[in-house]
Amino acid sequence: MCAAGRHLTGPLGVALAACLLAFGGVGGWIFHNTNTLARYEAKDVTMDKQALYEKTYRKYKDLPHPKITDIRAAVDIYPEERRVRIKGSYVLQNKTNQPLDTLRLQFNPDVESTLSGLPEHKVELDDKTSGFRIIKLAQALAPGARMPLDFVIDVRHPGFSNGGTPDTVNLNGTFFNNREFFPSIGYQNGFELTDRNERRKRGLGEPERMAKLEDQAARANTAFGADGDWISFDTVVSTSGKQIALAPGYLQKSWQENGRNYYHYKMDQKMLPFFAYLSADWQVKKADWHGIPIEIYHDRKHAYNVDRMITGTQKSLDYFTTQFTPYQHKQVRILEFPNYNSFAQSFANTIPFSESIGFIADLRDKEDIDYVFYVTAHEMAHQWWGHQIAPANVQGETMLVESLAQYSALMVMEKEYGRDKMRRFLRYELDRYLSSRGGEKIEELPLYRVENQDYIHYRKGSLIFYRLRDEIGEEALNRALKRFVQDKGFQEAPFTTSTELLDYIRAEAPVAKHALIADMFEKIVFYDNRVLEARAKKRADGQWDVTMKLHLAKMEADGKGRETPRTYDEPVEIGVFARAKGAKEQDERALLLEKRVLTGENPVVTITVKEQPFDVGVDPYNKMIDRVSRDNRKEVTVD
């Protein structure tokens, strides 16, 4: 994902897409053996299964279990058969302070799976419908001790998927992540129903999206789940014909055998247990950034924006390494996958990128927002926000992953295209945030408590951090972010939270800004800023007196949308702009742009400028969360 696509349901992309697959969902595969085509399953039946899973197994949700510390896998992709075979091995470690004698494992029920390598044990439960298994060990795993878990997974996708949605295993353009087929540890609350009405129909209580920010026990796990924290990773992946197969890590060796292409990748440092496999017939364009290779894997016919991606990668590395911390990897790879889905996604040193939002994007109109450049910067930012900072699995986690990636990409974008070009993007983000609030199914939350609500962590997050930069200064904000990464990057449990980030920000901000920081992050605050009237009169000395009548209001909302008026207790930016005849908005110039403390609900402001004004504005760049984005400016009437 990304800003232009959608990271779907999990941090850095489709991390939880397998939740739908596991139960068929709208796009899952429903079949019981490898000799049948997929069968259709009604949505109600799928939701019944989800409800049954929760009722039966939620009691295991918070029970302790070992964590994955090492993953080795041999993955064979057969694109022409839409088949994948995985022979994998986990090393599990008991990181608790008590012996553990029970393993609870979650498999994708729509693939064939076998286990081996375990010490003496007994299978107490093997639920074929849900894929949930309980294994009792003959001898408990002692605190700190390790044990192997070997498995073989056979994935076959005959026919169409349930609902006709795209497959991830394709003739040319396979892309799946480990959450889709690899086994997980413990109960998976991502499988639960979230729609209140559907839950009520099935006798379930109120939905619970995330652990509370104050839940210290939940800080034992990262946003990437309870399977593991930081792992070592080594894989061999093979594919057919002329295709190249890729996974995170560095290529150790490649060879051909029996008409297949083999690639051995190994990561040279610990990484999160979140990785992907891709296979396609690509052309590769190579560049570098200060000796670090940059490789773009793309369809031969889709070279239109490859140079733009390379430039975006280079400019991102320039900014992030200067302002934050060093890039932790020795290469960057961007990989095209088919137009069946529209997102990009960041794995360790590897970024799958949909052809639809990048490789075939038509950006010949220079006035368009260069979203290919922006998405590239956003995904590169995740190498810091997500792959260095791994937040705790509590409220606010996606502020630390997605909102900070939005801010980082905005800064790279602004340096490339100028601050004046940002208004359209910020107004787009504001409009999307406002329109999406009405679709909230549970409760809108302040940004620092966001519960994976994309309209908050993407849309509102962009606006809040961009404004924060404006309020306390780019240098101060980036100092706070740099110290945050230096102190919290690559940490072990307990993992960091949004509250800790706000402590770093307050430490760099003037005390006078602390109340505003609370309004932006810890509350839901809106503004109603409008230009009611704008007039200008030329003076005898050639200058222009500009008079604007404004409307200013501030209000605070609760999670259900109920609003309470607030005192307008902060400065607001006002501006006067000139525009040549026939020119467009992006070509205008600011004659005056400054912040003022104004009193009253409808203040009148008179300003003198040197040139004839075209329009005026209050919060003219839509940095504030304004109820209506398009009444902040008004053309001037000349007297």
Phi, psi and omega in degrees: 000193184170182180295322184274338179257257174177129178284016181052234192256359185228164178300141179064013174138222188270045184301330183248018180300332180295344178299318177289319182299323185296335181243018181086303177053204177285328186238011184281172180256124181244103173201157189249348174206169190280000181258359182246155172283165176297145178248155181282141174229126182296152183300321180298323179294318177300315181293326175300319179295319178299317179297318180296320177302312181296314181298325186276321192242354181299336179299343180266001191306312188257013179286144181291151177206160177291161181243152178286132176242338181219141176229127171236138182208138169252116186241119179251118181256128178243084187302320184291341178255356187051055184223146178223136174240128183239124173244105189238166179215127172255150161252123180256137178236138175277103181265006178270179178257021179222152177295146180238122182248006184226133173252132174243119188239144177243121176249155169291117186290350184262013173233157177276132183220141175227149180248150175203175175083352181287150170294177184307133186201174175226133177277110182273334180209136174220088183275102184293331182289315183263342183084012183269132180230145175237126183238127179259122180278138178295325177234125183299148177278118185288156176306130181086345183283160181236158177209154179272155171219107180257147183208156173232129181239131177243113183254124176226130183238075177281150174069203182265154175285161178295118183092353176078013180283164188296151175269161176260350177249112190228163180301319178216094181127054175278137178205113174218156176249170188297333181294342184281320187234331181287148178292148177248164182256126173086180179293139183251099182288350174292347178279348188288151173292142177247341181289122184301316183295316181293326177293316179299319180302331187252017174071027179259155180281194180295144180292147176238113184278315186211162172292147180295154181301330182276356184285099183292327180296326182291344179286000175287345182237151176274174177298345182270008173108178185268000183300316184190171179254270176251132186235160165267149189221130181213127184213148169243128181233137180237157179210180189252164169059227182268008187282154173255140176247138185226152173207163176302156182112188182245138183293120178267326186192148172223147181200167176245141181206126179052042177075012180241156181255128183243143180221129179253118179243141179218132177274138186270003178208171179296144177219170178286154180282060184215108188211166186222161174234138179223149177213131178193167174269092187254156161257147185241126171252133186245143173213193177203165172229107181048045177089350177275121183295139171240123182234129178247115179264117188216159173298143184301332182271359188242053181267004189308314189246015182297316179296326178296321178293320178297314179297317178299321178295314181295315180293326178294313178298322176304308186288311187293321180287331178284316187270332185245255183225171180297153172290131189275353185246173184249011177196164172228129177233130174245129190235126179283136170231163192295166184285018178288334176225154184239085175199170168234163189205139187251117170251175180302118181053016186218126185232098170293140191216119183296141177301329189288329181255006181218300193282332179244015177296135180264103182243031180291333176283112185294345179277347179290153172292130181280078185286340175294314176299316183294313181297321177302314180295320179298314182291323175297324180298332179293343174293341171261304185269085182137318182254346166253310172271114176248099187288160176294154181278064180225174176311143177091354184301318184283345169296320182285339181259304187273316182296320179290328174292323176298310180301313182300316179293323177299321180293318178296319179297316182294320179296328182278321189245352178093152184295327182296335181280352187277345186300316182298320180293314181296321178294323176298314180297318179297313180297321179293320178298311183297318182289333183278341182301325182293342180267004180297126185268339184240287182196133171287139182236156174300159186304319185286352175246016185306138181246065180056038178263108191295328180292340177271305187286333174273295191291301180294322180303319177302312184293317184294312182289326177295318178292320178302317176304319181290325186280319184249352179098143181298319181297316181294315180296316181291330173297318179297316181294319180297315180293325178298313180293319179300322184275326190250351181294138177060024184284160171266174180299147001284137186278161190285164184225170178295328178299319179295320177299317180298328176297318178295320181293315180297327179295334180262349185264148173301146180303327180297343181264356186295322178295321178294321177299320177297318178299317186288318188259325190256356179226173176248099187243137178235160177233154172233086181257125182220149167263114181275324184205143178218123181227153180221145179222132181281136181267168181296331180275008177091349177277174184234130171268122182247124180244127179233134174258126187244163168236127181234130176211150179225139181214158178240136182246152170266183185293345179261001176096359179287131188249145177232130180297146176235155174290134178282093192246031183216156176294155177228144181279133173237151184214153174233133189231147176249147179214130178294155180300128180084355180282166181255170185307317184290350180262000183285163180240145177276120174276331176206137177210109183206160178263140179222148171270117183245146181246151178089159182285330181230069182290152175246129184237133175242131185228145177252129178233165187272341182237165178294126181278155174257313177210168179233166180205152170244127194046058191294341181258012176055048177277335181268158179278088186264140183299324178227121188279341192255008176251019179276346180235156177207137176293147184276137171265126182270125178278000000 
